[in-house]
Amino acid sequence: MLRSSILRVAAPILGAALLFAACGKAEEKSPEQARIDKGRTLYSLRCAACHHPADPRKDGAIGPAIAGSSLELINARTNRSAYPEGYAPKRATHVMPKLPTTPDELEALHAFLNSF
């Protein structure tokens, strides 16, 4: 008798808690944070082998620090393996290959590299 009374009271409370947990919104990221996160992933996949694997503010084994890079520089380096007009390269080597990047990916990389 006591057990059924407890279940009768507890079941709706437990059900409501489960429903609230299932329907409650997870904390949503701002569009800018989502762009930064996408850029972090792209950096890890495409850039970290040559530039610093964990911190783009530091020089890597082959490539220089690239935190704070302009969108124009990222576009020129990834899509044309070139430098923007008037840009003075950090290193004399020109070993970076083309890494074709979409406009959305460019904006994400730019957001990440400028998030420090």
GROMACS .gro file of C-alpha atoms in nm:
model
  116
    1MET     CA    1   0.000   0.000   0.000
    2LEU     CA    2   0.274   0.246   0.098
    3ARG     CA    3   0.477   0.146  -0.203
    4SER     CA    4   0.192   0.216  -0.446
    5SER     CA    5   0.131   0.552  -0.279
    6ILE     CA    6   0.495   0.649  -0.322
    7LEU     CA    7   0.489   0.540  -0.687
    8ARG     CA    8   0.166   0.732  -0.746
    9VAL     CA    9   0.332   1.051  -0.616
   10ALA     CA   10   0.682   0.992  -0.750
   11ALA     CA   11   0.592   0.879  -1.101
   12PRO     CA   12   0.448   1.215  -1.219
   13ILE     CA   13   0.739   1.404  -1.064
   14LEU     CA   14   0.993   1.174  -1.226
   15GLY     CA   15   0.807   1.192  -1.558
   16ALA     CA   16   0.800   1.571  -1.546
   17ALA     CA   17   1.171   1.583  -1.467
   18LEU     CA   18   1.253   1.351  -1.757
   19LEU     CA   19   1.032   1.550  -1.993
   20PHE     CA   20   1.194   1.876  -1.883
   21ALA     CA   21   1.540   1.729  -1.935
   22ALA     CA   22   1.450   1.596  -2.280
   23CYS     CA   23   1.277   1.912  -2.397
   24GLY     CA   24   1.502   2.165  -2.229
   25LYS     CA   25   1.720   2.357  -2.470
   26ALA     CA   26   2.087   2.291  -2.459
   27GLU     CA   27   2.285   2.611  -2.439
   28GLU     CA   28   2.300   2.740  -2.794
   29LYS     CA   29   2.617   2.888  -2.938
   30SER     CA   30   2.615   3.230  -3.092
   31PRO     CA   31   2.677   3.237  -3.468
   32GLU     CA   32   3.020   3.388  -3.401
   33GLN     CA   33   3.114   3.112  -3.154
   34ALA     CA   34   2.998   2.848  -3.402
   35ARG     CA   35   3.217   3.013  -3.669
   36ILE     CA   36   3.517   3.016  -3.433
   37ASP     CA   37   3.462   2.649  -3.348
   38LYS     CA   38   3.444   2.560  -3.716
   39GLY     CA   39   3.766   2.756  -3.775
   40ARG     CA   40   3.935   2.572  -3.487
   41THR     CA   41   3.842   2.241  -3.650
   42LEU     CA   42   3.968   2.357  -3.991
   43TYR     CA   43   4.292   2.479  -3.832
   44SER     CA   44   4.341   2.140  -3.665
   45LEU     CA   45   4.276   1.952  -3.989
   46ARG     CA   46   4.459   2.172  -4.240
   47CYS     CA   47   4.703   2.402  -4.065
   48ALA     CA   48   4.834   2.233  -3.751
   49ALA     CA   49   5.072   1.998  -3.932
   50CYS     CA   50   5.296   2.292  -4.028
   51HIS     CA   51   5.188   2.573  -3.797
   52HIS     CA   52   5.182   2.524  -3.420
   53PRO     CA   53   4.940   2.235  -3.353
   54ALA     CA   54   4.783   2.382  -3.039
   55ASP     CA   55   4.837   2.758  -3.050
   56PRO     CA   56   4.843   2.964  -3.371
   57ARG     CA   57   5.011   3.246  -3.177
   58LYS     CA   58   5.328   3.035  -3.173
   59ASP     CA   59   5.558   2.934  -3.457
   60GLY     CA   60   5.521   2.580  -3.583
   61ALA     CA   61   5.778   2.333  -3.710
   62ILE     CA   62   5.753   2.469  -4.064
   63GLY     CA   63   5.509   2.759  -4.065
   64PRO     CA   64   5.511   3.081  -3.865
   65ALA     CA   65   5.260   3.198  -3.607
   66ILE     CA   66   4.942   3.294  -3.791
   67ALA     CA   67   4.710   3.424  -3.517
   68GLY     CA   68   4.569   3.762  -3.614
   69SER     CA   69   4.604   3.699  -3.988
   70SER     CA   70   4.385   3.909  -4.213
   71LEU     CA   71   4.115   3.754  -4.427
   72GLU     CA   72   4.306   3.878  -4.734
   73LEU     CA   73   4.624   3.695  -4.624
   74ILE     CA   74   4.440   3.371  -4.542
   75ASN     CA   75   4.269   3.378  -4.881
   76ALA     CA   76   4.590   3.451  -5.072
   77ARG     CA   77   4.790   3.181  -4.892
   78THR     CA   78   4.528   2.905  -4.901
   79ASN     CA   79   4.377   2.959  -5.244
   80ARG     CA   80   4.669   3.096  -5.446
   81SER     CA   81   4.978   3.005  -5.244
   82ALA     CA   82   5.068   3.372  -5.277
   83TYR     CA   83   5.088   3.684  -5.062
   84PRO     CA   84   4.867   3.992  -5.083
   85GLU     CA   85   5.012   4.292  -5.263
   86GLY     CA   86   5.266   4.469  -5.040
   87TYR     CA   87   5.271   4.200  -4.771
   88ALA     CA   88   5.613   4.122  -4.620
   89PRO     CA   89   5.633   3.745  -4.550
   90LYS     CA   90   5.750   3.634  -4.205
   91ARG     CA   91   5.980   3.372  -4.360
   92ALA     CA   92   6.180   3.353  -4.680
   93THR     CA   93   6.058   3.000  -4.756
   94HIS     CA   94   5.753   2.960  -4.975
   95VAL     CA   95   5.666   2.597  -4.905
   96MET     CA   96   5.294   2.634  -4.832
   97PRO     CA   97   5.088   2.455  -5.096
   98LYS     CA   98   4.745   2.565  -5.213
   99LEU     CA   99   4.473   2.443  -4.983
  100PRO     CA  100   4.152   2.540  -5.167
  101THR     CA  101   3.919   2.698  -4.915
  102THR     CA  102   3.558   2.809  -4.958
  103PRO     CA  103   3.448   3.159  -4.855
  104ASP     CA  104   3.266   3.010  -4.553
  105GLU     CA  105   3.580   2.821  -4.448
  106LEU     CA  106   3.791   3.136  -4.495
  107GLU     CA  107   3.561   3.331  -4.265
  108ALA     CA  108   3.571   3.051  -4.007
  109LEU     CA  109   3.954   3.032  -4.012
  110HIS     CA  110   3.971   3.411  -3.990
  111ALA     CA  111   3.732   3.412  -3.692
  112PHE     CA  112   3.937   3.147  -3.512
  113LEU     CA  113   4.276   3.305  -3.585
  114ASN     CA  114   4.148   3.639  -3.460
  115SER     CA  115   3.977   3.504  -3.147
  116PHE     CA  116   4.289   3.527  -2.928
   0.00000   0.00000   0.00000
